[in-house]
Coordinates of C-alpha atoms in Angstrom, one line a residue:
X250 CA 99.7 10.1 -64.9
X251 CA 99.1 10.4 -60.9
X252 CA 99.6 14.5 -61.1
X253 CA 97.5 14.2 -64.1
X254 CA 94.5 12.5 -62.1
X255 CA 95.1 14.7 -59.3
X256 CA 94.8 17.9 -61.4
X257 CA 91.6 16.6 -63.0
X258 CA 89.5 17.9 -60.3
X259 CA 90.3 21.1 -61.2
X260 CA 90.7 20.9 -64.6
X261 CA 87.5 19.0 -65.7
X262 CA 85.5 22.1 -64.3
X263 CA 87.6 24.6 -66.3
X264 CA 87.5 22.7 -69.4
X265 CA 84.0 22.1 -69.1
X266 CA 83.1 25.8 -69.1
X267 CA 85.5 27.0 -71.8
X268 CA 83.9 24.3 -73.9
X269 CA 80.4 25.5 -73.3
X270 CA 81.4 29.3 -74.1
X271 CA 83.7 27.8 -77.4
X272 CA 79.9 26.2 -78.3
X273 CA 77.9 29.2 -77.6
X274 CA 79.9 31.5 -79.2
X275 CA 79.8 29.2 -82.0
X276 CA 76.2 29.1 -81.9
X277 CA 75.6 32.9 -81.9
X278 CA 78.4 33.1 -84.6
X279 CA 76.1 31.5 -87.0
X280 CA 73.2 33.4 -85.8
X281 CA 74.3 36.3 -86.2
X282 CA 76.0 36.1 -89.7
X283 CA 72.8 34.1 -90.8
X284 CA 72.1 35.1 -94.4
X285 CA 69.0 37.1 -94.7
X286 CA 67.9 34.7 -97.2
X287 CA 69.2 32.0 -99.4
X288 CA 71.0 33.2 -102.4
X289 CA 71.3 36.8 -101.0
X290 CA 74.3 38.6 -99.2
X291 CA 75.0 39.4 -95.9
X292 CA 75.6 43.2 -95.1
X293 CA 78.8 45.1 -96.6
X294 CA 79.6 48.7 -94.8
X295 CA 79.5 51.4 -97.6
X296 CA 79.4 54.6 -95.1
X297 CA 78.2 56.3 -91.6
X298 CA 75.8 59.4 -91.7
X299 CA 74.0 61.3 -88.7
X300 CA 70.9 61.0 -91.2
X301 CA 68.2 59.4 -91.6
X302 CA 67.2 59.7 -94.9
X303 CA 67.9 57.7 -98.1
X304 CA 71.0 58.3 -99.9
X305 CA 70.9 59.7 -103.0
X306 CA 71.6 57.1 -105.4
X307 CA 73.2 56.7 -109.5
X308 CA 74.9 54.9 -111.8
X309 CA 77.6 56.4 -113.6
X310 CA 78.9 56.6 -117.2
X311 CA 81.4 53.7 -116.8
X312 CA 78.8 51.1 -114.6
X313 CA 80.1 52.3 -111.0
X314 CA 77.7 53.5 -108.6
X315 CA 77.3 56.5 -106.9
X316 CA 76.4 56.8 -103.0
X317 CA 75.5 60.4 -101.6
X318 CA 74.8 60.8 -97.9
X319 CA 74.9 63.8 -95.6
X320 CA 77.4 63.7 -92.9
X321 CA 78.2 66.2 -90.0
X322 CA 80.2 68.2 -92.3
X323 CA 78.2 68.8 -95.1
X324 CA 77.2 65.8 -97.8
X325 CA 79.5 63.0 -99.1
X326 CA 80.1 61.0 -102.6
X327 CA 81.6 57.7 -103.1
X328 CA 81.7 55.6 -106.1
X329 CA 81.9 52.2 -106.0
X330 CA 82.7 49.3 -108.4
X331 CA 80.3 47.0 -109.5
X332 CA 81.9 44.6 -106.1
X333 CA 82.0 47.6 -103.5
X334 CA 85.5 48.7 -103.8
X335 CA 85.5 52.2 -103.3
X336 CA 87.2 54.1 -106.8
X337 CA 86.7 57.6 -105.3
X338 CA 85.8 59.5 -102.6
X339 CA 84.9 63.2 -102.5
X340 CA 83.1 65.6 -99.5
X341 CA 80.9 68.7 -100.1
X342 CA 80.8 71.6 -97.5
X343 CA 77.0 72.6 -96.9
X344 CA 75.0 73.1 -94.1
X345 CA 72.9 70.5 -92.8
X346 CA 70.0 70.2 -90.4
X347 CA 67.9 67.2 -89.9
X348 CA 65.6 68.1 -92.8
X349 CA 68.4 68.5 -95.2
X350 CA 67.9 66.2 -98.4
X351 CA 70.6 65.8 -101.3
X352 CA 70.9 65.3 -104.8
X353 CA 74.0 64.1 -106.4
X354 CA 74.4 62.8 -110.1
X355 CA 77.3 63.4 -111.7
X356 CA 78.3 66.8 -111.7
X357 CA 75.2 67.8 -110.6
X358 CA 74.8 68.6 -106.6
X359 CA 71.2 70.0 -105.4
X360 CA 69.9 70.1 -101.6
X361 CA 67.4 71.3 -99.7
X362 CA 66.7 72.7 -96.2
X363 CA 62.5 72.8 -95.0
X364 CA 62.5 76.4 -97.0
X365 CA 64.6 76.2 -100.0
X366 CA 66.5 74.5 -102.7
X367 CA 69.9 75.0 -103.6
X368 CA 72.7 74.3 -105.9
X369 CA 75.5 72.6 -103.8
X370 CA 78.5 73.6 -106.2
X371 CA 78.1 77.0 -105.5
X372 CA 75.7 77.6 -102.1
X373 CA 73.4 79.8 -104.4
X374 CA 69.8 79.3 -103.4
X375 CA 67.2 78.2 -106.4
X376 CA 64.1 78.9 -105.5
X377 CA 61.7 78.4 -102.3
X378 CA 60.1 75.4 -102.4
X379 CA 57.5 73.0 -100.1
X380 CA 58.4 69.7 -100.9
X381 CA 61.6 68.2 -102.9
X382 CA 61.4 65.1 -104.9
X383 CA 65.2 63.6 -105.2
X384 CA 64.6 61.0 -107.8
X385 CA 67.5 58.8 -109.2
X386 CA 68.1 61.3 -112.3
X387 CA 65.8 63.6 -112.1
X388 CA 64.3 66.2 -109.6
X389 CA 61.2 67.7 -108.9
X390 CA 60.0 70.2 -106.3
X391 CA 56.4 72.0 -105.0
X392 CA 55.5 75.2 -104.4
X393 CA 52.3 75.7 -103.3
X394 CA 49.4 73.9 -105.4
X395 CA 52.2 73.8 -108.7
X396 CA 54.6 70.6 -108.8
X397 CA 57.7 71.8 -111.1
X398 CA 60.7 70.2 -112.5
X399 CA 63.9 70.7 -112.2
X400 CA 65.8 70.3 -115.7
X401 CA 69.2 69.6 -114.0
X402 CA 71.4 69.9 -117.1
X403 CA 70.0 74.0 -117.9
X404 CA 69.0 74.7 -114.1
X405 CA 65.4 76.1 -115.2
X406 CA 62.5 75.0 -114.0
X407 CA 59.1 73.6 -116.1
X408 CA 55.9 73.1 -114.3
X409 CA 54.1 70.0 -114.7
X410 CA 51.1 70.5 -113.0
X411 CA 48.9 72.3 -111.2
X412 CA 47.1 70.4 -107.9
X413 CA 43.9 71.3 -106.4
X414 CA 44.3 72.7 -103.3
X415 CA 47.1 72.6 -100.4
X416 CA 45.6 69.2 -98.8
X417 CA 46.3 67.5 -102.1
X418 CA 49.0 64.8 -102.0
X419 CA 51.4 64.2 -104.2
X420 CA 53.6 61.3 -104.9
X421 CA 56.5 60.9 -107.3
X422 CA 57.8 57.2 -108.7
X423 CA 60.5 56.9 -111.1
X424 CA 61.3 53.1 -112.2
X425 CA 64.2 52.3 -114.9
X426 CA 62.5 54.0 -117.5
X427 CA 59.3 55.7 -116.8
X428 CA 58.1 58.4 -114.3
X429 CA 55.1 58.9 -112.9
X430 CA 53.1 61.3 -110.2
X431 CA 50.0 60.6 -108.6
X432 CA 47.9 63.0 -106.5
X433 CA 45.5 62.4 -104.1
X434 CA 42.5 64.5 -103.2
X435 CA 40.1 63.8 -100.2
X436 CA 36.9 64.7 -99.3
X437 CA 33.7 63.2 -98.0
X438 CA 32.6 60.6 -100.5
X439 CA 36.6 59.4 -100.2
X440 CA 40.1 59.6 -102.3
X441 CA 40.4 60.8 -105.3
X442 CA 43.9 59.4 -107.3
X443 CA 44.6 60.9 -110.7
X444 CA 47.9 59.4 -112.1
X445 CA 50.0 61.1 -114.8
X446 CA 53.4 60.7 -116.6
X447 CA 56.1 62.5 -116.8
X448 CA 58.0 62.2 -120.5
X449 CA 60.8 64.7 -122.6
X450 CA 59.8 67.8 -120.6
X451 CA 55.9 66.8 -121.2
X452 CA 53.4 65.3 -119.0
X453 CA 50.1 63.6 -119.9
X454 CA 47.5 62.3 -117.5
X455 CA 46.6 58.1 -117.6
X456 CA 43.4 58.0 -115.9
X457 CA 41.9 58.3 -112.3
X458 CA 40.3 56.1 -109.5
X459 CA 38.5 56.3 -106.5
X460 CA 38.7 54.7 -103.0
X461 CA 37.4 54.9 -99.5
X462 CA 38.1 53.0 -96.3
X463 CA 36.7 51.8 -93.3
X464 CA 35.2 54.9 -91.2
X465 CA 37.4 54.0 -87.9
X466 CA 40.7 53.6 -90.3
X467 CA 42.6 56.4 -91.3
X468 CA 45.4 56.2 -94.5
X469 CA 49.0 56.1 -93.0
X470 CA 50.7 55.4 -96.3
X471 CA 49.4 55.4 -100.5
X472 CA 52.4 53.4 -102.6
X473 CA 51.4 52.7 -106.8
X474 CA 52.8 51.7 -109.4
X475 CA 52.3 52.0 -113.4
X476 CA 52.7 49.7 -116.1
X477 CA 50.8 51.2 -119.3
X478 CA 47.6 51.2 -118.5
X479 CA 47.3 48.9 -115.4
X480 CA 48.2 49.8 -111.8
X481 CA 48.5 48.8 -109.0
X482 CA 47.9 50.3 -105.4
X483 CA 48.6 49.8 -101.8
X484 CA 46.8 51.6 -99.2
X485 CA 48.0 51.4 -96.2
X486 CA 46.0 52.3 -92.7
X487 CA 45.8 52.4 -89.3
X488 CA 43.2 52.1 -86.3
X489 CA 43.8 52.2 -82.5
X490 CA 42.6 49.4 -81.0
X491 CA 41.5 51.1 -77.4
X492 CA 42.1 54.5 -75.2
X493 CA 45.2 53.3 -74.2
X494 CA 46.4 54.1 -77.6
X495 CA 47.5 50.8 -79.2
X496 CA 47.4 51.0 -82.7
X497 CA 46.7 48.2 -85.4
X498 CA 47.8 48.7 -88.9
X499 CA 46.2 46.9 -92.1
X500 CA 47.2 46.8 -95.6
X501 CA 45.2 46.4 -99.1
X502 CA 46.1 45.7 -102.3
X503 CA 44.3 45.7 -106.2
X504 CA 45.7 45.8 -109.7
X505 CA 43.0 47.2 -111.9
X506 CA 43.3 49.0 -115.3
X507 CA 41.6 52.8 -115.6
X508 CA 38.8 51.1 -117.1
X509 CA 37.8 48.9 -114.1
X510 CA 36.6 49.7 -111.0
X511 CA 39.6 49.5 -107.8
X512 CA 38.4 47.0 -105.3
X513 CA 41.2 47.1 -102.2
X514 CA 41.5 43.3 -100.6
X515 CA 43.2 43.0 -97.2
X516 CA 46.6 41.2 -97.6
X517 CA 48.8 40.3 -94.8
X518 CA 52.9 40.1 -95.0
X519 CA 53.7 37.0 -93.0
X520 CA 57.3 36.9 -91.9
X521 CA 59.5 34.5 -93.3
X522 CA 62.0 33.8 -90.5
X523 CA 58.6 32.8 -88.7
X524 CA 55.3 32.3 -88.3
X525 CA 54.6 35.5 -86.9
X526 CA 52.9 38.4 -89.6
X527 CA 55.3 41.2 -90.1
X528 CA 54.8 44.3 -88.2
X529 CA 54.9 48.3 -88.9
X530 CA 55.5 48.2 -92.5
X531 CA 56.8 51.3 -93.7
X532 CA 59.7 53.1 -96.3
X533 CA 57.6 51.4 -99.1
X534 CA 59.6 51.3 -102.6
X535 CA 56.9 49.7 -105.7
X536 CA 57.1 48.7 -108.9
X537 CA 54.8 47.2 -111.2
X538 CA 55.5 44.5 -113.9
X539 CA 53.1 42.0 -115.8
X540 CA 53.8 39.6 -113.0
X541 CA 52.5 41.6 -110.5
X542 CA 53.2 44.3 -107.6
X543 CA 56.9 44.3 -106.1
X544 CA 57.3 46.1 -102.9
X545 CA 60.6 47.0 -101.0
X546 CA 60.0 47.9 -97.7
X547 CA 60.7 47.4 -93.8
X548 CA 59.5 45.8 -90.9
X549 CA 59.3 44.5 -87.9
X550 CA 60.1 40.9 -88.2
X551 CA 62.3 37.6 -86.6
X552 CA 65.6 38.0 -86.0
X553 CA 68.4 35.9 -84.1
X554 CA 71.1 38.3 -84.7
X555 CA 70.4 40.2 -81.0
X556 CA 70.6 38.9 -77.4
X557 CA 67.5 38.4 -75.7
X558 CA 65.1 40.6 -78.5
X559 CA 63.9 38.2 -81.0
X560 CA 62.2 40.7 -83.4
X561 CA 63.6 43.8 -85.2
X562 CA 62.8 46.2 -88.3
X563 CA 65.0 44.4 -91.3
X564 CA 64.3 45.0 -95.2
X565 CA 62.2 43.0 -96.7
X566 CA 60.8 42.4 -100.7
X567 CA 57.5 41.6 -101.1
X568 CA 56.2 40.1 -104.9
X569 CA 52.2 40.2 -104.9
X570 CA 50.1 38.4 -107.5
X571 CA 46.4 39.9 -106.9
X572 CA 44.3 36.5 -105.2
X573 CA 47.6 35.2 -103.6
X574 CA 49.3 35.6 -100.8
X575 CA 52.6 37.8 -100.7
X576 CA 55.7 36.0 -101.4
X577 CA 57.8 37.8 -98.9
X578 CA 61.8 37.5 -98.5
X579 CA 63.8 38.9 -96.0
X580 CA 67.1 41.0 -97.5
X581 CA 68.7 42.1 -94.4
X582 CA 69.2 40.7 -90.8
X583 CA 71.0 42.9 -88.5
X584 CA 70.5 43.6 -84.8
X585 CA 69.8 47.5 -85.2
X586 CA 67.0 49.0 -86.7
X587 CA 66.9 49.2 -90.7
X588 CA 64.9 52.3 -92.9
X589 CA 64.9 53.8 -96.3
X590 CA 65.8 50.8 -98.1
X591 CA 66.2 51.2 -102.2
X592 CA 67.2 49.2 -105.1
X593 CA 70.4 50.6 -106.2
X594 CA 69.9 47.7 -109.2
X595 CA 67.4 45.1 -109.9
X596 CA 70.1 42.6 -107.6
X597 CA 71.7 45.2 -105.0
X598 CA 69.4 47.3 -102.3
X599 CA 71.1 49.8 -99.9
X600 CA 69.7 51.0 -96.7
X601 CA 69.9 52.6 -93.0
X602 CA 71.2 51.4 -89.8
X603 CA 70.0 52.8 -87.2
X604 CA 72.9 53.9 -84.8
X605 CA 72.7 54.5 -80.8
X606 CA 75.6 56.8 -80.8
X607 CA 74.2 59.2 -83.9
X608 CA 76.4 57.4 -86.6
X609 CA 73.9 55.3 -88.9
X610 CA 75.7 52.6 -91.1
X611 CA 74.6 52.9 -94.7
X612 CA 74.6 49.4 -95.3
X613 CA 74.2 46.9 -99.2
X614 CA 73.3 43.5 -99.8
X615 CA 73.1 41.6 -102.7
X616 CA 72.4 38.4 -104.8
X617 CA 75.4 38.1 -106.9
X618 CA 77.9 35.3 -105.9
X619 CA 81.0 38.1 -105.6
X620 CA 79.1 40.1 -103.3
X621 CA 78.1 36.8 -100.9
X622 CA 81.5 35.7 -100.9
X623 CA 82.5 39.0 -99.7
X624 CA 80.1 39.6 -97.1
X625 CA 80.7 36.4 -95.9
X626 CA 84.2 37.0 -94.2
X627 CA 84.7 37.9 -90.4
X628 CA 85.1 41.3 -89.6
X629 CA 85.2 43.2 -86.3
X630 CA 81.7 44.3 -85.6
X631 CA 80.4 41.0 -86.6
X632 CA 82.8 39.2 -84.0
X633 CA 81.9 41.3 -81.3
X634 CA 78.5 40.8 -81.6
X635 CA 78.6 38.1 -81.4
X636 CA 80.8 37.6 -78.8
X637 CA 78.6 40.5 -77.0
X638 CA 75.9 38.2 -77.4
X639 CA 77.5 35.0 -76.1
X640 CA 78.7 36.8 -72.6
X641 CA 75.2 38.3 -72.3
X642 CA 73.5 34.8 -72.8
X643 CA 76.3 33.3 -70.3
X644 CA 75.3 36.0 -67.4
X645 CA 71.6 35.2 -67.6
X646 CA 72.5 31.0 -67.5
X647 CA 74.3 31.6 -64.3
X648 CA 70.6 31.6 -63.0
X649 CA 70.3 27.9 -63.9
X650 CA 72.6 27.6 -60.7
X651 CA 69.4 29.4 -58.8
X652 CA 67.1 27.2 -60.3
X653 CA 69.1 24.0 -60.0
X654 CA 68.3 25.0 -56.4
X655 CA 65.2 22.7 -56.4
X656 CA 67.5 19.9 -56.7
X657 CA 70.6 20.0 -54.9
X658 CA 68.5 20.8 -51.5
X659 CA 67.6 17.3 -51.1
X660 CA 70.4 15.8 -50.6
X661 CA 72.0 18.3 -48.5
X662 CA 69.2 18.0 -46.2
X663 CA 70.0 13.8 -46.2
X664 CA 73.8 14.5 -45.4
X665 CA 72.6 16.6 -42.6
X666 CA 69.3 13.7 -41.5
X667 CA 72.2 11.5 -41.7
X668 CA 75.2 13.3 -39.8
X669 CA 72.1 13.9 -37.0
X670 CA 71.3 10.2 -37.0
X671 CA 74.1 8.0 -38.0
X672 CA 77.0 10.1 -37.8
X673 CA 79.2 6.8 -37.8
X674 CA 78.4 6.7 -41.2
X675 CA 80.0 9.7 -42.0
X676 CA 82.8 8.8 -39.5
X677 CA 83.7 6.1 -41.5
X678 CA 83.4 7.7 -44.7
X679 CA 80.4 4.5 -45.6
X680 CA 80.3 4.6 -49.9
X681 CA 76.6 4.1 -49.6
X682 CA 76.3 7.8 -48.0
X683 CA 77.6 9.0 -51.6
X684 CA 75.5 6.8 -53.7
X685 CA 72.3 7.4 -51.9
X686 CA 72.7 11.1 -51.8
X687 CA 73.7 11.0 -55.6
X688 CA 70.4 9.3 -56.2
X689 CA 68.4 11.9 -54.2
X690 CA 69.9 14.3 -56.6
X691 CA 68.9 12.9 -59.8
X692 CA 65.8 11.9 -58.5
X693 CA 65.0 15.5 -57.4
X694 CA 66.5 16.5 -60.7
X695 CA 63.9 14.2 -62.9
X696 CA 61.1 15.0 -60.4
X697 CA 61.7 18.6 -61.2
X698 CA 63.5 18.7 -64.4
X699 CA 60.5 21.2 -65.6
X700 CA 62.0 23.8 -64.2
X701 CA 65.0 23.8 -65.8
X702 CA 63.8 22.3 -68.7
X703 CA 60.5 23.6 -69.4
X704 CA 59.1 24.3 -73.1
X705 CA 59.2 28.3 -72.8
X706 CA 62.6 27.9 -71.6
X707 CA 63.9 25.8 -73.9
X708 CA 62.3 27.1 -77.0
X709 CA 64.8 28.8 -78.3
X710 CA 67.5 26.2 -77.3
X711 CA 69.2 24.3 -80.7
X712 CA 67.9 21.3 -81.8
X713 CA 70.9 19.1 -80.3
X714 CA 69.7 20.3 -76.9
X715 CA 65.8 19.7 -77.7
X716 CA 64.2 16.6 -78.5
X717 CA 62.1 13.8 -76.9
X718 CA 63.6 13.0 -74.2
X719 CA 66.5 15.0 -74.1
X720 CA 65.9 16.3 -70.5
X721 CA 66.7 13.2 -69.3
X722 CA 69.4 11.8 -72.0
X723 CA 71.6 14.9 -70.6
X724 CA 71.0 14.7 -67.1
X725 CA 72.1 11.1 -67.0
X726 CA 74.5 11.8 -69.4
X727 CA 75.9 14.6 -67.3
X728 CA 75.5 12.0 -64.5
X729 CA 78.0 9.6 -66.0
X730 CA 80.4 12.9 -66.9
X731 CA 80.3 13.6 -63.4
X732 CA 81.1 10.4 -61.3
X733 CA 83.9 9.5 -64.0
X734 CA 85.5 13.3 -63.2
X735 CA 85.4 12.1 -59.8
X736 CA 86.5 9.0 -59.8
X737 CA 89.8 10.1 -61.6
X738 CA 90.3 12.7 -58.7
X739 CA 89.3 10.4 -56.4
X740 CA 91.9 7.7 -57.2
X741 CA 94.6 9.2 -56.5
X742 CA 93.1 11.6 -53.5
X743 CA 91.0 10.5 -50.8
X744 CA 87.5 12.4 -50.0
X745 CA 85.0 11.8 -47.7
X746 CA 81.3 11.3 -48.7
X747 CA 80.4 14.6 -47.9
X748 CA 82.8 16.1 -50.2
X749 CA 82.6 13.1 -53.3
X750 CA 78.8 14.6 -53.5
X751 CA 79.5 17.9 -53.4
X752 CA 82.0 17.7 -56.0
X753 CA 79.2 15.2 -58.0
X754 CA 76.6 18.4 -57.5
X755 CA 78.8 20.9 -58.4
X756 CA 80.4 19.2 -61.7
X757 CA 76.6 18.1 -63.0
X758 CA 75.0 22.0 -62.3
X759 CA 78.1 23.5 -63.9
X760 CA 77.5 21.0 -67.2
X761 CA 73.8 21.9 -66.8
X762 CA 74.4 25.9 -66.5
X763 CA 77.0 25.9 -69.2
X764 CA 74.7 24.4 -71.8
X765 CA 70.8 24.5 -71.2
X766 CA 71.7 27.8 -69.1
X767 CA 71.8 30.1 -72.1
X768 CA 68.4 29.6 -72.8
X769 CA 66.6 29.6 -69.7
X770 CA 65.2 33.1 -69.8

């Protein structure tokens, strides 16, 4: 019991910081595998691609689906089961640059480079194009002011129709059953959408409307969506604020019918991890129903799941109700930055991770119980990370040992008033040396306690560390910790005052760093 006491001087410290990492760690654990929201998956790793565009995405025959991405060596296809398991795997040999875009369904392999399309079975080039379309089972291209389509299953090409000019955009939806093309023409009196749809090799226009903006705005994105004869739009622009270049972006939103006249009202996205509005909205995926708009998209918004950043782009879905506010839900939450997400059903989306090192995860998430119950398991990336963050947070609290400065200088300045002044006292090793330079300390440390303890510090701190009064619970709790580590030590080996404080200091900062440390900066 004696060599037990006696080791306890040493021990205590150790102990106490292994249990502060084991509670950080723990901490950042659940942070960082924090659902993205309630009922929805985690991410599962499907793949890694050098690109940055969406994967090319199916379902086949049997109810598997089908992944295509490009990879350094050409394109890839893997089909998974309905719970990610991979059933095959197959690679294409093409070239690729970094405006290559694929189309795989079935047997059925297209891509494109900025000039041309071509068949990917054989390398034998189509025809010159402007623009390629890659929808989920069909394909349509541009050449000049003529959109055509590709009829995949013959390899002969129908135009659709025939645009106005060069200028003129044109967007291409496809939901589960329908697809549609809008173009857009501008000119001085504003936009000009005409929508049409596409049906058996036939298309037929569904009606036009008109819009303009604000004169200092400028479109940065148009996103619709059918659904017979109503619609609905998002417009999406953007202003700089000042010379220095800062730029604001705003969003509007109507559902009308081609019988009404569109009136665009400002909505704003607000972040559900937060309070904050989400930022940069972009990689816009809409649909249409009788309930309203649905929008898949990223954004910059809250996340925990990095050290020190508090914000990244995620996925998010948005369902908007015209005269409501967006009811937004956040479907990924990963540390790197997230683009091109897509529904691969109406319960599983797939997207982009951005990678530092060129190899972008494509990652899945879902709703359904098998898929949260799989994503839910450790793996290796997740640990790391998290253990990346935890040793990142626990460099940065080793500055609590600077700050805690404030506090321990008082009493080393009385241990030297009184060696100056009374230096029987500390030749007879008098208790009351101890005692009064502990209280110095703590009253330094209440005096002061804002800078360790301060409300931007602190506010990302856990709940069990921040509440009323919880400065001062812990540093008298600490307190006690601290003189009963001594004691034992002290029992059984003899210190002088000097010493018994210095130990007291060091044992109460180390408590202090290990836990409120983490959050100071």
């Amino acid at each position: 019991m004696n060599k037990l006491k006696k080791s306890m001087t040493w021990i205590a410290p150790i102990l106490i910081v292994i249990i502060g990492i084991v509670i950080l760690f723990n901490e950042n654990y659940q942070e960082v595998t924090e659902a993205p929201s309630e009922g929805w998956s985690r991410e599962i790793q499907l793949g890694t691609t050098p690109n940055a565009s969406e994967p090319s995405l199916s379902t086949t025959e049997d109810g598997d689906y089908s992944v295509s991405f490009i990879t350094n060596d050409g394109a890839k296809q893997l089909i998974f089961d309905p719970t990610f398991e991979i059933v095959s795997d197959e690679s294409f040999d093409i070239k690729v640059d970094k405006f290559t875009e694929i189309y795989l369904n079935g047997d059925v392999f297209l891509y494109s480079d900025y000039y041309a399309m071509y068949n990917g079975n054989t390398g034998e080039k189509i025809t010159d194009i402007q623009d390629f379309y890659p929808l989920k089972d069909q394909v349509f291209y541009r050449q000049d002011n003529r959109i055509y389509q590709l009829h995949t299953d013959t390899m002969e090409s129908e135009e659709i129709i025939n645009v106005e000019n060069e200028k003129t955009e044109v967007l291409i939806q496809q939901t589960e059953d329908q697809t549609h093309i809008a173009t857009n023409n501008i000119d001085q009196s504003g936009n000009h959408l005409t929508f049409y749809k596409v049906k058996d090799g036939s298309v037929s226009e569904m009606g036009t409307t008109d819009f303009t903006i604000n004169a200092i705005e400028e479109i940065k994105d148009i996103q619709f969506a059918l659904n017979g004869s109503e619609y609905a739009l998002l417009v999406q622009t953007f202003q700089k604020q000042s010379m220095a270049g800062k730029i604001q972006n705003y969003y509007y939103y109507d559902e009308s019918n081609f019988n009404e006249a569109l009136e665009l009202g400002r909505v704003e996205f607000m972040d559900p991890a937060s309070s904050m509005e989400l930022k940069e909205i972009s990689d816009v995926e809409m649909n249409y129903t009788p309930q309203g708009g649905e929008l898949l998209f990223k954004a910059f918004g809250s996340t925990k799941s990095m050290f020190q950043e508090s914000a990244q782009f995620n996925v998010y879905e948005a369902k908007l109700t015209e005269g409501t506010e967006p009811d937004v839900r956040r479907l990924s939450n990963t540390p790197k930055s997230s683009l091109e997400p897509a529904w691969l059903t109406k319960d599983t989306v797939i997207w982009v991770d951005r990678a530092s090192d060129g190899e972008n995860n494509i990652l899945a998430s879902s709703s359904r119980p098998e898929i949260i119950d799989k994503a839910a398991t450790m793996t290796m990336p997740v640990f790391l990370q998290a253990l990346g963050k935890t040793m990142g947070m626990f460099s940065t609290g080793l500055f609590a040992i600077v700050v805690s400065m404030i506090w321990f200088i008082w009493p080393l300045l009385f241990l030297c008033v009184v060696m100056f002044t009374n230096s029987k006292a500390m030749d007879n090793d008098r208790p009351w040396v101890f005692y009064a330079g502990a209280f110095i300390y703590l009253g330094a440390a209440t005096i002061f306690n804002d800078f360790m303890f301060g409300t931007n510090g602190m506010a990302s701190a856990p709940d069990y560390l921040v509440f009323p009064g919880s400065s001062y619970i812990y540093l008298i709790g600490f307190a006690i910790l601290s003189f009963a580590i001594l004691q034992a030590g002290t029992s059984i080996r003899k210190w002088s005052p000097a010493v018994e404080l210095s130990y007291f200091i060091a044992i109460h900062v180390i408590c202090i760093t290990m836990f409120f440390g983490p959050y100071l900066l």
